[in-house]
Coordinates of C-alpha atoms in Angstrom, one line a residue:
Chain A
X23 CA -187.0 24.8 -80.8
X24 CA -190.5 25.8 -81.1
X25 CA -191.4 22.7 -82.2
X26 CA -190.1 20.8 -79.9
X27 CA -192.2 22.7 -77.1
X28 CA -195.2 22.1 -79.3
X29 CA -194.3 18.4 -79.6
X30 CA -194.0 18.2 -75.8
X31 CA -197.6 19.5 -74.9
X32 CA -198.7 16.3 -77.1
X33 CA -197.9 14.8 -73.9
X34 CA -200.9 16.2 -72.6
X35 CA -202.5 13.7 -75.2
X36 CA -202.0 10.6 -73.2
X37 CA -202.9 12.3 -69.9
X38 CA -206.3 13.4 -71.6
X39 CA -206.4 9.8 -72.7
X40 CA -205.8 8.2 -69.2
X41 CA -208.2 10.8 -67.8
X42 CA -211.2 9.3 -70.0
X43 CA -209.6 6.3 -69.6
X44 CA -210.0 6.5 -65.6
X45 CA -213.9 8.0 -66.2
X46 CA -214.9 4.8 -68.0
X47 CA -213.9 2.5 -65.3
X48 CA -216.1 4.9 -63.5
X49 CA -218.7 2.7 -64.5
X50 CA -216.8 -0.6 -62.6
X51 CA -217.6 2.3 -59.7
X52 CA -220.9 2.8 -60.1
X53 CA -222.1 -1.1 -60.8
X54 CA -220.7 -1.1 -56.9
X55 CA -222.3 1.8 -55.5
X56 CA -225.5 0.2 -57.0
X57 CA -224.6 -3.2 -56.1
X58 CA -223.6 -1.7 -52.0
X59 CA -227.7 -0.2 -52.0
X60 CA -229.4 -2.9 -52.7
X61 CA -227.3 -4.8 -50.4
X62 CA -228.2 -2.5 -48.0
X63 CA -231.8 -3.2 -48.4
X64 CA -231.4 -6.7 -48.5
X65 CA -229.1 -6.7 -45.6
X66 CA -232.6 -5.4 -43.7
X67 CA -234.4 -7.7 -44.9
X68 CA -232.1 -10.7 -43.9
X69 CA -232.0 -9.2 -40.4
X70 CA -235.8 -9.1 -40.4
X71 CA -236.3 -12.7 -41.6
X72 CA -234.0 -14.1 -38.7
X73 CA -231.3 -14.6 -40.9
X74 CA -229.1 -12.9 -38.5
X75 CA -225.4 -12.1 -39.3
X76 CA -225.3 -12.5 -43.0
X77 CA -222.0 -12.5 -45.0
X78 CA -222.7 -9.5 -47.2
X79 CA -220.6 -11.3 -50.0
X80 CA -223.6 -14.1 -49.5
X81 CA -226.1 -11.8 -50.1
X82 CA -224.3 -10.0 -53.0
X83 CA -224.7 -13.8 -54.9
X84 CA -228.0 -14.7 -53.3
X85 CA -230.2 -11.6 -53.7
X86 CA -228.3 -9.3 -56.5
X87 CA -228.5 -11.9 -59.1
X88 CA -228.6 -9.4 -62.1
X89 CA -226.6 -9.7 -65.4
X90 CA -223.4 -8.6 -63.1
X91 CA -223.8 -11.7 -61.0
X92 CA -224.2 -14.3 -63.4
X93 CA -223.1 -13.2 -66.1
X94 CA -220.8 -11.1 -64.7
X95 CA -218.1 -13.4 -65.7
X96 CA -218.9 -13.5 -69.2
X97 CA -219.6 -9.6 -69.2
X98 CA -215.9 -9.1 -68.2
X99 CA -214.1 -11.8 -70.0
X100 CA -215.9 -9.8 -73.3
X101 CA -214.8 -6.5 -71.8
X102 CA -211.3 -7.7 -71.5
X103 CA -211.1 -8.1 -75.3
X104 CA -209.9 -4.9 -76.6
X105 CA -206.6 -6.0 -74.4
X106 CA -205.8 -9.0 -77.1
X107 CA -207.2 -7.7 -80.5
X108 CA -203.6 -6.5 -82.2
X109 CA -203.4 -3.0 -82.5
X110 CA -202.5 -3.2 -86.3
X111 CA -206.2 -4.8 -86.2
X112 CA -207.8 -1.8 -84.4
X113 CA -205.5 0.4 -86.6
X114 CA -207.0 -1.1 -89.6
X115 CA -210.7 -0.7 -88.6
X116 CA -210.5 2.7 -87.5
X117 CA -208.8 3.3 -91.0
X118 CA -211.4 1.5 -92.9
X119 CA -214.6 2.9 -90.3
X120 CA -213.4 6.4 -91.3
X121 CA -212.1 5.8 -95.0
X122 CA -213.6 9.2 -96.4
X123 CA -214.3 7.0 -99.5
X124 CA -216.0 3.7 -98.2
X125 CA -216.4 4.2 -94.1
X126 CA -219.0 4.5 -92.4
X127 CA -218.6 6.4 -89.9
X128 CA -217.6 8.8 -92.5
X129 CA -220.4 8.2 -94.3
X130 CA -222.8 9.4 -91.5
X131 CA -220.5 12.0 -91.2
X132 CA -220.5 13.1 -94.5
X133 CA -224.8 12.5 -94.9
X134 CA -225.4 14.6 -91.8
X135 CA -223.3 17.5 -93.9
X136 CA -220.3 17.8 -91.0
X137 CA -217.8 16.4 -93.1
X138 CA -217.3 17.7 -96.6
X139 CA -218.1 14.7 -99.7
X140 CA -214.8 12.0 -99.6
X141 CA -213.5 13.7 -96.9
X142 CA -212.2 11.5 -93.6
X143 CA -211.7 12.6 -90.2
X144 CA -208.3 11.3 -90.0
X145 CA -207.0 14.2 -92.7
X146 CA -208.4 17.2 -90.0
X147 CA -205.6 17.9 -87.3
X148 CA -208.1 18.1 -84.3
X149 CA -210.3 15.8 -85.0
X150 CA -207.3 13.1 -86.1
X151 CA -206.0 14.0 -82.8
X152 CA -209.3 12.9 -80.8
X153 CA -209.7 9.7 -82.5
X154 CA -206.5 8.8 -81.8
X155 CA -207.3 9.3 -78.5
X156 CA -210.3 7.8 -78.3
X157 CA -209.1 4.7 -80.0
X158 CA -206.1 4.1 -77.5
X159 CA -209.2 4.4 -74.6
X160 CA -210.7 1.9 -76.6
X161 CA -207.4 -0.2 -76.8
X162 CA -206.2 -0.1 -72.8
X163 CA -209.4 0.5 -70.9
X164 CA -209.3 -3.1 -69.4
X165 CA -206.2 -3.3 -67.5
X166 CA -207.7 -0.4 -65.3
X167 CA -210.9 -1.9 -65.3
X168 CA -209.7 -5.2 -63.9
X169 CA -207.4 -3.7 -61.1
X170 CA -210.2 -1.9 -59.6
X171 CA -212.2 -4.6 -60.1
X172 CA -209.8 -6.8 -57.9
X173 CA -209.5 -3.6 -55.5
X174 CA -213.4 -3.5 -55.4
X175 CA -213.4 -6.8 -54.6
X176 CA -210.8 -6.6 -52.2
X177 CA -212.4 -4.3 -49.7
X178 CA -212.9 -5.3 -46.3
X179 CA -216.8 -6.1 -46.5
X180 CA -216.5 -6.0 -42.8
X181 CA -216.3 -2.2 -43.3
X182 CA -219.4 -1.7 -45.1
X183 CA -221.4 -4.1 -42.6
X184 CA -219.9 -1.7 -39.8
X185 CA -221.1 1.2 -41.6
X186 CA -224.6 0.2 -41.9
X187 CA -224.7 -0.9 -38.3
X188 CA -223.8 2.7 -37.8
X189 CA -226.7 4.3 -40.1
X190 CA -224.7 5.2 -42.7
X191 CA -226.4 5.8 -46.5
X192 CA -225.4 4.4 -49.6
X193 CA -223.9 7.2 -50.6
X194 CA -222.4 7.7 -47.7
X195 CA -220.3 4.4 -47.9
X196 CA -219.7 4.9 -51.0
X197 CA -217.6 8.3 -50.6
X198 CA -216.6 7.8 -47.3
X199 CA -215.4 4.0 -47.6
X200 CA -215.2 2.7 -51.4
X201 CA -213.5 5.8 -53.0
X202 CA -210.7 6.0 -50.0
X203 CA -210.2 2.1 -50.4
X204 CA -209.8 2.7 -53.9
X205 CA -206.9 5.9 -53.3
X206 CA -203.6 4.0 -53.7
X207 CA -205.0 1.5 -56.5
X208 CA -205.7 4.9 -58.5
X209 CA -202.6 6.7 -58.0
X210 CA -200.0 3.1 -59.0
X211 CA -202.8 3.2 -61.8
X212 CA -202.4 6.6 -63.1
X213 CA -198.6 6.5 -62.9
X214 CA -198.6 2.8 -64.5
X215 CA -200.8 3.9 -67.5
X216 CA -199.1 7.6 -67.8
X217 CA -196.0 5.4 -68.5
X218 CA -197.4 3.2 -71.2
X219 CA -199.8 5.6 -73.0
X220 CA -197.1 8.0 -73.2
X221 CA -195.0 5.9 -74.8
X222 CA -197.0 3.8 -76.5
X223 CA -196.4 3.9 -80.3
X224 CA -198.1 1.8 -82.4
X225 CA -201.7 2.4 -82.1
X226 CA -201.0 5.9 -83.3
X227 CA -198.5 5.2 -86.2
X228 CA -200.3 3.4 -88.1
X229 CA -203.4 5.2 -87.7
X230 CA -202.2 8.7 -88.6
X231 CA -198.4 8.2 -88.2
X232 CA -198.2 11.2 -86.8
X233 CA -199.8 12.9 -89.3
X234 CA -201.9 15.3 -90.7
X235 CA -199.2 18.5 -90.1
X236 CA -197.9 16.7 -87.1
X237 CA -201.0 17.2 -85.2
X238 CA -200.7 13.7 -83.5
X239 CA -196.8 13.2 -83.4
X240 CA -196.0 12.6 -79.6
X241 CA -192.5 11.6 -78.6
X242 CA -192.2 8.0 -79.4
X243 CA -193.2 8.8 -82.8
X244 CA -190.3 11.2 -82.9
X245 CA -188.3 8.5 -81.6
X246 CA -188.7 6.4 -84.5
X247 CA -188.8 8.8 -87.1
X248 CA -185.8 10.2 -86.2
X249 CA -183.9 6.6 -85.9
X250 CA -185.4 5.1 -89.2
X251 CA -187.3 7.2 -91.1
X252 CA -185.3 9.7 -91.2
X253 CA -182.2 8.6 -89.4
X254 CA -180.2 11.1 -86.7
X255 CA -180.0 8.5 -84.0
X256 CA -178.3 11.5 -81.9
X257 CA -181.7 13.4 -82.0
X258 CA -183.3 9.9 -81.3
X259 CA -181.6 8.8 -78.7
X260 CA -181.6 12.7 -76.9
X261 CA -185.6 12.1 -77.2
X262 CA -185.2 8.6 -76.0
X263 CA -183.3 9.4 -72.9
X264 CA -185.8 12.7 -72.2
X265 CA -188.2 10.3 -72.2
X266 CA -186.8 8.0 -70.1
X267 CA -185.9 10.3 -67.2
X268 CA -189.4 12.0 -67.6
X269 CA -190.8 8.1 -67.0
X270 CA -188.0 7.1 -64.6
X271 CA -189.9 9.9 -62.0
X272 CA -193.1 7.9 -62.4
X273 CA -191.6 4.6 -62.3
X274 CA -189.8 5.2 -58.9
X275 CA -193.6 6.7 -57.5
X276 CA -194.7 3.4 -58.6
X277 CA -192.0 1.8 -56.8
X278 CA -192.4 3.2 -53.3
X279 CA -196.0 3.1 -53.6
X280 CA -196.7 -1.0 -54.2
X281 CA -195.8 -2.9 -51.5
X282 CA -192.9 -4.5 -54.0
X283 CA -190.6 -2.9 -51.0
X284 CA -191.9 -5.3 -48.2
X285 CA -192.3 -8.2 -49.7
Chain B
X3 CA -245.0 -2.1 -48.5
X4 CA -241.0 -2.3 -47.8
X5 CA -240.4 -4.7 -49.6
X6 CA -242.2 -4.0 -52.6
X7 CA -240.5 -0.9 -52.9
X8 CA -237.3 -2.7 -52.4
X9 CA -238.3 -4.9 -55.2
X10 CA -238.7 -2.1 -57.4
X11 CA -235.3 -0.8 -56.4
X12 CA -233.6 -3.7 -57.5
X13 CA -235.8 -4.4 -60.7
X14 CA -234.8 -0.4 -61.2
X15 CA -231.0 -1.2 -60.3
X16 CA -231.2 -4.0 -62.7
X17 CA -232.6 -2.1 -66.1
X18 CA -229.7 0.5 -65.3
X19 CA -227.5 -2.3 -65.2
X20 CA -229.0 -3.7 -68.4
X21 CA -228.5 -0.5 -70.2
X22 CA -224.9 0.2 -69.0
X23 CA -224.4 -3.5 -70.2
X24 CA -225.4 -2.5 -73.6
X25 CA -223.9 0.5 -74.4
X26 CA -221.0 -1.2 -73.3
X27 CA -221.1 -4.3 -75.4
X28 CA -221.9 -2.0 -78.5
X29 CA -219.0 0.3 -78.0
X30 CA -216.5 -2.6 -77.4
X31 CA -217.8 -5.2 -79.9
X32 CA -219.1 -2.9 -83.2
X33 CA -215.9 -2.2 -84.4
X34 CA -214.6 -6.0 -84.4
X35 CA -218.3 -6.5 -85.7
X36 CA -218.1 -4.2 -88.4
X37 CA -214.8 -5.7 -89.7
X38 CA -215.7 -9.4 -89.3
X39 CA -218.7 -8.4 -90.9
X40 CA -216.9 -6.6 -94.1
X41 CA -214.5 -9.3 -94.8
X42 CA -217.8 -11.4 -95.5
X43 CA -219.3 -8.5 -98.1
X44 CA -218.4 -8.7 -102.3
X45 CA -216.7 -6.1 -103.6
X46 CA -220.1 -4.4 -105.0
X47 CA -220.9 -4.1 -101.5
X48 CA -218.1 -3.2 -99.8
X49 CA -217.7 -0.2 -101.8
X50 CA -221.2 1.3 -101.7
X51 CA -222.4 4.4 -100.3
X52 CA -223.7 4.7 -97.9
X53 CA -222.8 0.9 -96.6
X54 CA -225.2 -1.6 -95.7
X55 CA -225.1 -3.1 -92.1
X56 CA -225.4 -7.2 -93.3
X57 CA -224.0 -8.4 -96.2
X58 CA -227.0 -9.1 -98.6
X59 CA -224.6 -12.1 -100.3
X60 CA -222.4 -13.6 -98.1
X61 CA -219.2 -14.4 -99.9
X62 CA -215.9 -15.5 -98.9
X63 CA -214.1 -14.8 -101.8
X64 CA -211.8 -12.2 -99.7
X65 CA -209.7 -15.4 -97.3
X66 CA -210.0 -17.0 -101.3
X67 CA -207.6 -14.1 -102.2
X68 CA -205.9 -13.8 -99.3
X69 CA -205.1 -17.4 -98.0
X70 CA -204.5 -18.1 -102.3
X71 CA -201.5 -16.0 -101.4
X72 CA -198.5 -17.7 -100.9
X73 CA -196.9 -14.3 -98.6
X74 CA -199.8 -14.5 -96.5
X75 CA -199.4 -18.3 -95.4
X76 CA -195.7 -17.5 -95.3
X77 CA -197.1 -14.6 -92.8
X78 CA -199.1 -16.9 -90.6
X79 CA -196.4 -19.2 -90.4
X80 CA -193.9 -17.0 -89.3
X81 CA -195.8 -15.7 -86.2
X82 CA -196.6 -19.1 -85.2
X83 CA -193.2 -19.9 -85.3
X84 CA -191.8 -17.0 -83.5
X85 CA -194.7 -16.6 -81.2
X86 CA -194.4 -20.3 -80.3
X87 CA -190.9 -20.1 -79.7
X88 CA -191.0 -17.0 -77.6
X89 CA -193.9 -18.9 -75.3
X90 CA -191.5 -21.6 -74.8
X91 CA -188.6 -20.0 -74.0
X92 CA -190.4 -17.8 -71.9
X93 CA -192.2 -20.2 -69.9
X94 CA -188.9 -22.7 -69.3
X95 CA -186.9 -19.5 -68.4
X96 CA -189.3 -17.6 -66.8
X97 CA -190.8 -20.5 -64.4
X98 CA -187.2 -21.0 -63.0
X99 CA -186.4 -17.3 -62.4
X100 CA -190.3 -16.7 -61.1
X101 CA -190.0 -19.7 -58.4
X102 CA -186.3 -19.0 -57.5
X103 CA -187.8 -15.4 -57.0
X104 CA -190.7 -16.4 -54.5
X105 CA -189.5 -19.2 -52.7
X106 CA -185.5 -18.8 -51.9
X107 CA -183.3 -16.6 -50.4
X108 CA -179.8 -15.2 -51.8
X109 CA -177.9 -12.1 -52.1
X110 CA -179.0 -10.1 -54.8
X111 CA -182.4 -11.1 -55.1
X112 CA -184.7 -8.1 -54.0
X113 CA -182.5 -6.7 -56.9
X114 CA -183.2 -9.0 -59.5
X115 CA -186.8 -8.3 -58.7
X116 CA -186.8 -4.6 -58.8
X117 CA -184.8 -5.4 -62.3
X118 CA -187.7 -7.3 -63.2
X119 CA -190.0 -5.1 -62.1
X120 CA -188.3 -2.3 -64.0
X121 CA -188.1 -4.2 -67.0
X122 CA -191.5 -4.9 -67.3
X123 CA -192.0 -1.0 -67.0
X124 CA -189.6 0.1 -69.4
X125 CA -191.5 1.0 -72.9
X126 CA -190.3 -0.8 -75.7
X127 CA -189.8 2.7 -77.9
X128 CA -187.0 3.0 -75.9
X129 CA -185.1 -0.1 -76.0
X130 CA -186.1 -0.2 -80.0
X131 CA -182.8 1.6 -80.8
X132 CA -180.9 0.0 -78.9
X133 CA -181.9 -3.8 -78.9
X134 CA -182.1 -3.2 -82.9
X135 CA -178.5 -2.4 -83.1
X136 CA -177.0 -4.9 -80.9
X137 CA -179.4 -7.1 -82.9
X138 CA -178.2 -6.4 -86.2
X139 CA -174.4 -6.0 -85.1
X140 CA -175.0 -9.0 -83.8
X141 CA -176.1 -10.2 -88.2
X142 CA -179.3 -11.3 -86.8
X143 CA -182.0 -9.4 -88.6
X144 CA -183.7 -11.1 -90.6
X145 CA -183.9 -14.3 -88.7
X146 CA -185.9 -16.0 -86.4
X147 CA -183.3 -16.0 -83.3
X148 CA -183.2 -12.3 -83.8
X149 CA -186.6 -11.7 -83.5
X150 CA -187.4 -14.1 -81.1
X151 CA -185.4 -12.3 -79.1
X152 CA -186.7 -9.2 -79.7
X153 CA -190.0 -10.3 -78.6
X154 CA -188.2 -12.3 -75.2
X155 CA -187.0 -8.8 -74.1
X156 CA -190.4 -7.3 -73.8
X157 CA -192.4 -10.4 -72.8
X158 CA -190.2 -12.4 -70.8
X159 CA -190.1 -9.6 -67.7
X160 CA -193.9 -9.5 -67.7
X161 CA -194.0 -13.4 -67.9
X162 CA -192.0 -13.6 -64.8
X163 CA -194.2 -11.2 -63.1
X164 CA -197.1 -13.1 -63.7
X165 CA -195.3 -16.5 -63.1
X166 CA -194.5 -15.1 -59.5
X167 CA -198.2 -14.0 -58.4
X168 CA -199.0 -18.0 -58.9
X169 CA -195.9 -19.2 -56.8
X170 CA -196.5 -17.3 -54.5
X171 CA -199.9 -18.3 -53.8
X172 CA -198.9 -21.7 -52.8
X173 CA -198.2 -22.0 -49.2
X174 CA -195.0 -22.1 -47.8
X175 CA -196.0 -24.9 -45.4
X176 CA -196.2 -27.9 -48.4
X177 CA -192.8 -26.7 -49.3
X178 CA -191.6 -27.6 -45.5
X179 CA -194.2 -30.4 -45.6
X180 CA -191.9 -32.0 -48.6
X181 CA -188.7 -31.4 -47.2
X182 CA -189.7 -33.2 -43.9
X183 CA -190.1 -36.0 -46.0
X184 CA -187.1 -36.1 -47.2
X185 CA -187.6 -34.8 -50.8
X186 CA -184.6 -32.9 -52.1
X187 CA -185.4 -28.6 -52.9
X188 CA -185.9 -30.0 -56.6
X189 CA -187.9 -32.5 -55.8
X190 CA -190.3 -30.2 -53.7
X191 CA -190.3 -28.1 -56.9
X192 CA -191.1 -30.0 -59.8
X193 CA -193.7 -33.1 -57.5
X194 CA -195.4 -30.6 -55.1
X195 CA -195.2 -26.8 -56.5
X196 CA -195.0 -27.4 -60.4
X197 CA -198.3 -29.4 -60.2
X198 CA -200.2 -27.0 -58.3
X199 CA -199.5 -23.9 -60.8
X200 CA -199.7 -25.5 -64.0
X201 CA -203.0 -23.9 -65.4
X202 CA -201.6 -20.5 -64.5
X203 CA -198.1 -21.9 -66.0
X204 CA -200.3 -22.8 -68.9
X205 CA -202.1 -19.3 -69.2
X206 CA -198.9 -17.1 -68.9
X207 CA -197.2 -18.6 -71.3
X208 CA -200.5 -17.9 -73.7
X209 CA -200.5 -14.9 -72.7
X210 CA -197.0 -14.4 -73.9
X211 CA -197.9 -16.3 -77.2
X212 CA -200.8 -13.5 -77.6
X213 CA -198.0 -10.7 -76.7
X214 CA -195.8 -12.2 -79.1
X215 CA -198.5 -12.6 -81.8
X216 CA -199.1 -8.7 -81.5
X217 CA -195.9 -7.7 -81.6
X218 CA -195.4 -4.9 -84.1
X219 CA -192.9 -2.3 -83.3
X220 CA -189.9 -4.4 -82.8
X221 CA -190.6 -6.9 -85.5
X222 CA -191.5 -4.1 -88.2
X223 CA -187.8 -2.4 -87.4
X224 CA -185.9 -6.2 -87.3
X225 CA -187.2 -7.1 -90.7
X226 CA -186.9 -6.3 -94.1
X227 CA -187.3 -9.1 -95.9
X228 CA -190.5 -9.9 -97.1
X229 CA -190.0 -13.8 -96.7
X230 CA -189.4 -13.2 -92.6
X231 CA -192.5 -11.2 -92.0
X232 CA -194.9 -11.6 -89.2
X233 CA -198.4 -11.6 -90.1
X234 CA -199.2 -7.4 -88.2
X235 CA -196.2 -6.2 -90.4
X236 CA -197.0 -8.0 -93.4
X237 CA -200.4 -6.3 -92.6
X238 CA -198.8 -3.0 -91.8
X239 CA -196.9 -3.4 -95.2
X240 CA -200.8 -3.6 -97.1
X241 CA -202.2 -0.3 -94.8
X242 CA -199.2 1.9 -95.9
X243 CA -199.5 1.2 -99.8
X244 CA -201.2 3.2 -101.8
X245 CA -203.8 1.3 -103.1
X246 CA -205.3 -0.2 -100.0
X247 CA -206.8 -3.7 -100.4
X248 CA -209.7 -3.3 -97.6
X249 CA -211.4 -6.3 -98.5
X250 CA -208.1 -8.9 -98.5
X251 CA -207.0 -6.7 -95.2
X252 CA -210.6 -6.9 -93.3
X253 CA -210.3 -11.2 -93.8
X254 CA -206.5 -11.0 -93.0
X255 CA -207.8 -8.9 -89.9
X256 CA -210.3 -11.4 -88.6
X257 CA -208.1 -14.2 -89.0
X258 CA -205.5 -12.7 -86.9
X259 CA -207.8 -11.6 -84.2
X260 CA -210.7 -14.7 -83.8
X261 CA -207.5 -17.4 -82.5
X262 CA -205.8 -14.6 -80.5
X263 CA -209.5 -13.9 -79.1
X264 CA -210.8 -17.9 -78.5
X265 CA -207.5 -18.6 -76.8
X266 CA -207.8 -15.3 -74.4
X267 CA -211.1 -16.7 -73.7
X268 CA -209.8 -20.1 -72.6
X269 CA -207.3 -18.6 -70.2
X270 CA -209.0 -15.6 -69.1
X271 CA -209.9 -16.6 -65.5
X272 CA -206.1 -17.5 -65.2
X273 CA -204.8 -14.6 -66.3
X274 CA -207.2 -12.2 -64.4
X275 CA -206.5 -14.3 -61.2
X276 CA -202.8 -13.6 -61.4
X277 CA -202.7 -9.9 -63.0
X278 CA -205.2 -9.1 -59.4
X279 CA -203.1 -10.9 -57.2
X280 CA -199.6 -10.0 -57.7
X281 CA -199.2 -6.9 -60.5
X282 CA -201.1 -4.3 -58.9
X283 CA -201.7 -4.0 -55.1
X284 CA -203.4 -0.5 -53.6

């Protein structure tokens, strides 16, 4: 009984995961809020050289023509990878970078004296459990990171022109228009990716499978030890159905929150 | 004066940008690096301590031992054909049920869609027990059809998701246009709609290729012959053994990832156009 409790606080694994998960597409964030100042500058400027009513989408490709602009393409199409690679493939590098033997992570590790000699991260309980986690960041970051890219770039530019009219500062728009704009997309985002990091199994199988001690079983491991390894497909399927329910509440958020219902 | 501060600004804004750039490419691309990198390395190096960053001797005699294998091609070939046949199934099927979806209206159909929708949510841990047993009362484990099938019940919702963010994009007026004309509701489909969405046709079903090729949870449980395996569980079945080949595993690695990789970056304009238009509105 105890254990089960303990096993079901490892769903606070995945939430920790889609919280980091959330801060690094903070970075999509503040690309923009940079991106919306010197537009604001520019926007000036234009005014000032008679260019009158510029688009500020215009100004975004004429003036802000750093590596986001031109490159920006290739930039994202590279940070989309970690979507594709297979996940046996990231299992196998993490595995080999932290081999207590040959990696090299480990080996830093190990030289700057915070591992003990052959010794691998993956055979501590905490520590296993925190590169687990930050190896499924690694692995699902770019779904996020292209929705609020799409949300970014679906905000009313109309707004932010307004705003400026109006006197407002860059930071101002930024909290005031960009992080409002951005509300719903977050909260179909956290319950989309709560549902798949919770019960997403492979990454973590065969990095640790769910070892050492347990210390990074979570349900759907339980799931599958309990139908295969092991096999009491009652026990299974009672987690199975837990599960589902627990991710049925999410899904139906989901539901009423996209606009699925009017279209 | 203002505007040499506002050139600052943005030369300022810019070697932020730079940096965050960086830092980014490093985190995302070292560990692909590193393993691309040790699948080039001899077994003297791979196995020193502390490792070196470039191979000094660039060898390829890891892909000698792993494509000499007769398994691995066996491997390779399997995904291909199951990953190929899952793409075309997928696309024929789902293309129907996406357009049917967007552009007609019958009883039945806002349910369909939330079943979709719901399908594509549902994790495949749960439908593993399940799906296995009906698959294997059904004596297809260890076959093709079985898996394919297997891999059709998580890709296909998500294909038809996709499918329908393209059709819908196409307006409604060309449709009406067609029918003016005289052209019959199949005609208007495959002369006036097909021809518009083929590129993201093309992408989705790629991208359900790529799902496919990745597969591992519901291949590794449908198979247990060695002869049937898929390339990530006939790689799963060399990280679980005791005596880990890292060299063979590291080239294995890179070869699964660098066609998966090239082709995401052939479609990737397709795919981000439809996953922002339709999946995921605020």
């Amino acid at each position: 009984m105890l254990a089960g409790i303990v096993q079901l606080l490892q769903i606070v694994a995945p939430c920790l995961c889609l919280l980091s998960e959330q801060g690094i597409t903070g970075i999509h964030l503040v690309d923009h809020f940079l991106r919306s100042k010197t537009c604001s500058n520019d926007l000036l400027l234009g005014t000032q050289t008679q260019h009158g009513l510029v688009n500020q989408n215009d100004l975004l490709n004429l003036e802000c023509t750093g590596i986001v602009q031109t490159d920006g393409n290739i930039f994202r199409t590279f940070l989309l990878v970690p979507y594709v690679v297979p996940a046996i493939v990231i299992a196998l590098v993490t595995r080999w970078m932290l081999s207590g033997d040959y990696g090299i992570i480990s080996a830093w590790l190990q030289s700057a004296g915070w591992l003990d000699h052959r010794q691998s991260l993956l055979a501590l309980p905490g520590p296993a459990l925190c590169v687990v986690i930050i190896i499924n960041i690694w692995r699902s970051y770019p779904f996020p990171m292209l929705i609020y890219w799409a949300a970014l770039k679906g905000i009313d530019s109309a707004m932010y022109e307004a705003a400026k009219v109006d006197g407002a500062t860059a930071w101002q728009i930024f909290w005031r228009i960009t992080i409002p704009q951005l509300k719903d997309t977050t909260i179909i985002l956290l319950v989309l990716r709560t549902v798949w990091t919770a019960t997403y199994y492979d990454l973590i199988q065969m990095i640790t499978g769910g070892g050492p001690a347990g210390s990074t079983t979570h349900l759907p491991i339980m799931i599958y030890q309990n139908s295969f390894g092991n096999p009491n497909i009652a026990y299974a399927s009672a987690i199975s159905v837990f599960l589902g329910a627990l991710m049925f509440v999410f899904v139906v958020i989901y539901v009423k929150r996209s606009d699925f219902a009017e279209d | 004066m203002r505007l040499n501060s506002v050139k600052t600004r943005t030369r300022l804004t810019k070697i932020f940008l730079a940096i965050v750039v960086v830092i980014m490419i490093v985190i995302v691309g070292l560990p692909l690096a590193w393993m691309a990198l040790s699948s080039f390395k001899p077994s003297t190096e791979l196995f020193k301590m502390p490792p070196s960053i470039l191979p000094k001797e660039w060898s390829l005699v890891w892909y000698e031992d792993a494509f000499g294998n007769d398994e691995v091609i066996r491997y390779f070939v399997n995904s291909l054909i199951i990953s190929g046949a899952t793409m075309i199934v997928d696309v024929v099927f789902g293309t129907f049920a996406a357009y049917s979806l967007v552009r007609f209206e019958y009883h039945g159909r806002k349910t369909i869609m939330m079943g979709v929708l719901a399908a594509y949510c549902i994790p495949p841990i749960m439908l593993m027990v399940p799906l296995c047993r009906i698959i294997a009362n059904m004596g297809l484990k260890d076959s093709y059809i079985g898996i394919i099938i297997g891999h059709l019940t998580v890709t296909f919702p998500f294909t038809v998701w996709l499918l329908m963010s393209f059709f819908r994009k196409i307006p409604k007026v060309l449709d009406e246009a067609a029918l003016v004309d005289g052209a019959s509701s199949m005609q208007t489909f495959a002369l006036v709609d097909l021809p518009l969405c083929v590129s993201g046709i093309l992408s989705t079903g790629i991208m359900a290729f790529i799902l496919s090729w990745n597969e591992f949870l519901l291949s590794s449980v449908l198979i247990s012959h060695d002869y049937m395996k898929t390339l990530t569980v006939g790689m799963s079945t060399y990280i679980s053994s005791t005596e880990i080949n890292w060299g063979v595993l590291m080239a294995l690695g890179t070869a699964t990832t660098i066609p998966i990789v090239l082709l995401f970056t052939a479609i990737q304009k397709y795919f981000v156009e439809g996953m922002t238009a339709g999946a995921v509105k605020g």
